[in-house]
CSV table of C-alpha atoms in Angstrom, one decimal:
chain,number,residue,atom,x,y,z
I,243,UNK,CA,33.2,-3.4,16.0
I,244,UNK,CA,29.9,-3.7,14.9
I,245,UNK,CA,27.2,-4.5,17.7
I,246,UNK,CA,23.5,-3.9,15.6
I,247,UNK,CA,23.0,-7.1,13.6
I,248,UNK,CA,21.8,-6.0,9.9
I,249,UNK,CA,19.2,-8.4,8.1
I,250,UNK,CA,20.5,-10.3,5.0
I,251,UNK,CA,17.6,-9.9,2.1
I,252,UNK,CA,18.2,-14.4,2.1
I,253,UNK,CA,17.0,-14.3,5.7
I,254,UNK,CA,13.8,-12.8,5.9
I,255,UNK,CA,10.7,-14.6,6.1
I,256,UNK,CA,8.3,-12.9,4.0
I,257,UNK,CA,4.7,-13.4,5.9
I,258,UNK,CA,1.4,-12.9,3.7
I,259,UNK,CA,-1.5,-10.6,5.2
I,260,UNK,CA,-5.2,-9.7,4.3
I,261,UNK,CA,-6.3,-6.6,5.1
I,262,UNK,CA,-10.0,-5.5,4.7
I,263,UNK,CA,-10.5,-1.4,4.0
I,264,UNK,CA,-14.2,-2.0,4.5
I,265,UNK,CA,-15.0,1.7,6.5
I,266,UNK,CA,-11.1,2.4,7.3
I,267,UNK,CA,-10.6,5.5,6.2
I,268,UNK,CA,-7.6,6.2,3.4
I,269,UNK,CA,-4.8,7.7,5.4
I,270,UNK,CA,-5.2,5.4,7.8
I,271,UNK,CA,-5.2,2.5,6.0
I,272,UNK,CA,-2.2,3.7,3.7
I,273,UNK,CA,0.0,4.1,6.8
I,274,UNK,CA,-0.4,1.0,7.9
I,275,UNK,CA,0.6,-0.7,4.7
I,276,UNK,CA,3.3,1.1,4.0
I,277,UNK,CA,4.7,-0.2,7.6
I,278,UNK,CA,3.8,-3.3,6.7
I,279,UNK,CA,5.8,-3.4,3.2
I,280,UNK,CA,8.5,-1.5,4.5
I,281,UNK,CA,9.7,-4.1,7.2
I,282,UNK,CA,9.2,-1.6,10.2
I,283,UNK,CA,6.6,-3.8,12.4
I,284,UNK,CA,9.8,-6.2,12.5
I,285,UNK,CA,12.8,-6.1,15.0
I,286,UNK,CA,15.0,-6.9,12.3
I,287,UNK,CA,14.2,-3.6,10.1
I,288,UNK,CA,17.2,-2.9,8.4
I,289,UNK,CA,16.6,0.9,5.7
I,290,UNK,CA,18.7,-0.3,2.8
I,291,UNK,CA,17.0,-3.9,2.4
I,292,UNK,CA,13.6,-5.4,1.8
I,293,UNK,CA,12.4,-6.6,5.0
I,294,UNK,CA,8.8,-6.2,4.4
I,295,UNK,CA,5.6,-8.4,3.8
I,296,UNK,CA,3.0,-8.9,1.2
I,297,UNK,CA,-0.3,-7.3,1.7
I,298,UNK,CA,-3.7,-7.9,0.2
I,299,UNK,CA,-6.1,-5.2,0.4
I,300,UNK,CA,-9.6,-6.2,-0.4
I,301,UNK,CA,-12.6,-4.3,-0.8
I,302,UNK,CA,-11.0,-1.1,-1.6
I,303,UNK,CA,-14.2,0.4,-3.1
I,304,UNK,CA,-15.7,1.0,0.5
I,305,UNK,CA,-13.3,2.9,1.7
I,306,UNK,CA,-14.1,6.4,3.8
I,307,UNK,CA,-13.2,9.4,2.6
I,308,UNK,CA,-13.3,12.0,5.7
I,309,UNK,CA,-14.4,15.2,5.8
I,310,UNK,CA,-14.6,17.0,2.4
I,311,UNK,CA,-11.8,15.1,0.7
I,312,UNK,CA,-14.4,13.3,-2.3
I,313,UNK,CA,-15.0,17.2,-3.4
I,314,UNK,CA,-12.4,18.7,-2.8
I,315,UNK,CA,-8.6,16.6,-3.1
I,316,UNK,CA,-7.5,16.0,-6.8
I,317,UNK,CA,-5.3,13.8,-8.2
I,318,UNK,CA,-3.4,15.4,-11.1
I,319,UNK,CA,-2.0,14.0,-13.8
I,320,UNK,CA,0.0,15.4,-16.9
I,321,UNK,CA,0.4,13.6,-20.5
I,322,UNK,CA,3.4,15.3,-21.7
I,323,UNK,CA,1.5,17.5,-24.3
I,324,UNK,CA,1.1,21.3,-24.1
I,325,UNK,CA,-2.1,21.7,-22.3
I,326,UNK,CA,-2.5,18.0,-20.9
I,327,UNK,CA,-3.1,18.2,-17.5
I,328,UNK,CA,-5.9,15.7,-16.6
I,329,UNK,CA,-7.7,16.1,-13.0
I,330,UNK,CA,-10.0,14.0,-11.1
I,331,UNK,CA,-11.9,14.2,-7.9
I,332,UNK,CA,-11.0,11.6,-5.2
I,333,UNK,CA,-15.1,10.8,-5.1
I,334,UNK,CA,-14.8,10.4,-9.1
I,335,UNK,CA,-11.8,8.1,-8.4
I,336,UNK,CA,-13.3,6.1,-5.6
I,337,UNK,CA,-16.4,5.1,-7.8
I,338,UNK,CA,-14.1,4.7,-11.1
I,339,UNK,CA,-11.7,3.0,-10.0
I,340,UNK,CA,-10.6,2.5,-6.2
I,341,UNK,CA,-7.5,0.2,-6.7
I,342,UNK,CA,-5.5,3.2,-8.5
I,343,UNK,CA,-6.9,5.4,-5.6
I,344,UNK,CA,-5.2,3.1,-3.1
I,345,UNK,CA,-2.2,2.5,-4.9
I,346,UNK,CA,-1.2,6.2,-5.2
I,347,UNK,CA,-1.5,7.1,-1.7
I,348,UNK,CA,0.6,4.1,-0.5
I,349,UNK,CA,3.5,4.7,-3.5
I,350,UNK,CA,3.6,7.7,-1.8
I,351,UNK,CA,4.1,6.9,1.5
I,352,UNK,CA,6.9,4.5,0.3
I,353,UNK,CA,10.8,5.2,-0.8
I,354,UNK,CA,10.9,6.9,-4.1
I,355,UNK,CA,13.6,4.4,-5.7
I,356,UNK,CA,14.3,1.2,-7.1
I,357,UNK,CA,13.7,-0.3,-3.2
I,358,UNK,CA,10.3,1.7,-2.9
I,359,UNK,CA,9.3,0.1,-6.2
I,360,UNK,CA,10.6,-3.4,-5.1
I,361,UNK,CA,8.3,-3.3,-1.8
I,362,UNK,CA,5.1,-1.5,-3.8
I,363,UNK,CA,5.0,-4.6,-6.1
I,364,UNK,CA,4.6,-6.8,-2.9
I,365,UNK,CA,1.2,-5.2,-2.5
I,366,UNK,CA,-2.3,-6.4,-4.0
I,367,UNK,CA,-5.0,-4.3,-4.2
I,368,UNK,CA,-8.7,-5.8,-5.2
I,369,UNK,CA,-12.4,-3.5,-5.3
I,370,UNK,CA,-13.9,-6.6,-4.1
I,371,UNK,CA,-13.9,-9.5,-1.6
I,372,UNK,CA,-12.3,-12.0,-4.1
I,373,UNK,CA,-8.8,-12.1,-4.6
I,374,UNK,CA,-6.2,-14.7,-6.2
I,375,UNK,CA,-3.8,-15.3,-3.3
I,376,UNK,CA,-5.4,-18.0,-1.9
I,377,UNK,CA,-2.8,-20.5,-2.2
I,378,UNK,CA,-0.4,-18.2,0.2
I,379,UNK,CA,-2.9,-18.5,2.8
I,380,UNK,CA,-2.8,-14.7,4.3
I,381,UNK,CA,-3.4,-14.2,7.8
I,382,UNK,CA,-5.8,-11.7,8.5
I,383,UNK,CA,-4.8,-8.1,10.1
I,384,UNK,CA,-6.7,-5.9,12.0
I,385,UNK,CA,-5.4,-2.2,11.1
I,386,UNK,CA,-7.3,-1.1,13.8
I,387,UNK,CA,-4.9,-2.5,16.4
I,388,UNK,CA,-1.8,-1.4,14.4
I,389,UNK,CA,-2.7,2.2,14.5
């Protein structure tokens, strides 16, 4: 007999939340979102099913990178070709392009399947203040108090 009731992915209701990365630093904020989109802030967190919320993260280009991370953590990429290893600074990335930045270190964080990828595309990520969900009206979440 089974005693641990498991959630049903047609009964979960799937809050919205805005989270501002205005001086949070990285791994920080990452952690955070990744329990958010997982489900695990829930008592109803089930492994094997979407539980999670959607998260808005805006102003992702002030972001703090501690210690000597902007120098000195790369983010590699190959393009398939003999010789085609790209790299680029974390400070390069910040001022190039900060939603990629933010994006990679919470992919990381989550599963690595088709369920990782299903809670990933619940997440928004936006340089600035201004973002398009205003219609779900997000409630906003201190990351502060979550950590």
């Amino acid at each position: 007999m089974r005693t641990t009731p498991l959630a049903k992915s047609s009964e979960i209701e799937r809050k919205w939340y805005i989270v501002d990365a205005t001086d949070v630093s990285l791994g920080r904020l990452s952690t955070a979102v990744a329990t958010i989109l997982r489900g695990k802030n829930k008592p109803q967190y089930t492994p094997n099913v979407d539980t999670g919320d959607n998260v808005i993260i805006i102003n992702a280009s002030k972001i703090k990178l501690t210690g000597k991370k902007a120098t000195d953590k790369f983010y590699y990429h190959h393009s398939s070709w003999r010789g085609g290893l790209k790299s680029v600074s974390y400070g390069e990335l910040l001022a190039e392009n900060p939603v990629k930045m933010v994006e990679i270190s919470v992919k990381g964080m989550l599963p690595h399947n088709t369920l990782g990828h299903k809670q990933f595309m619940k997440m928004h990520v936006y340089a600035c203040e201004d973002h398009k969900q205003e219609a779900q009206q997000p409630e906003k979440l201190d990351i502060n108090k979550l950590i």
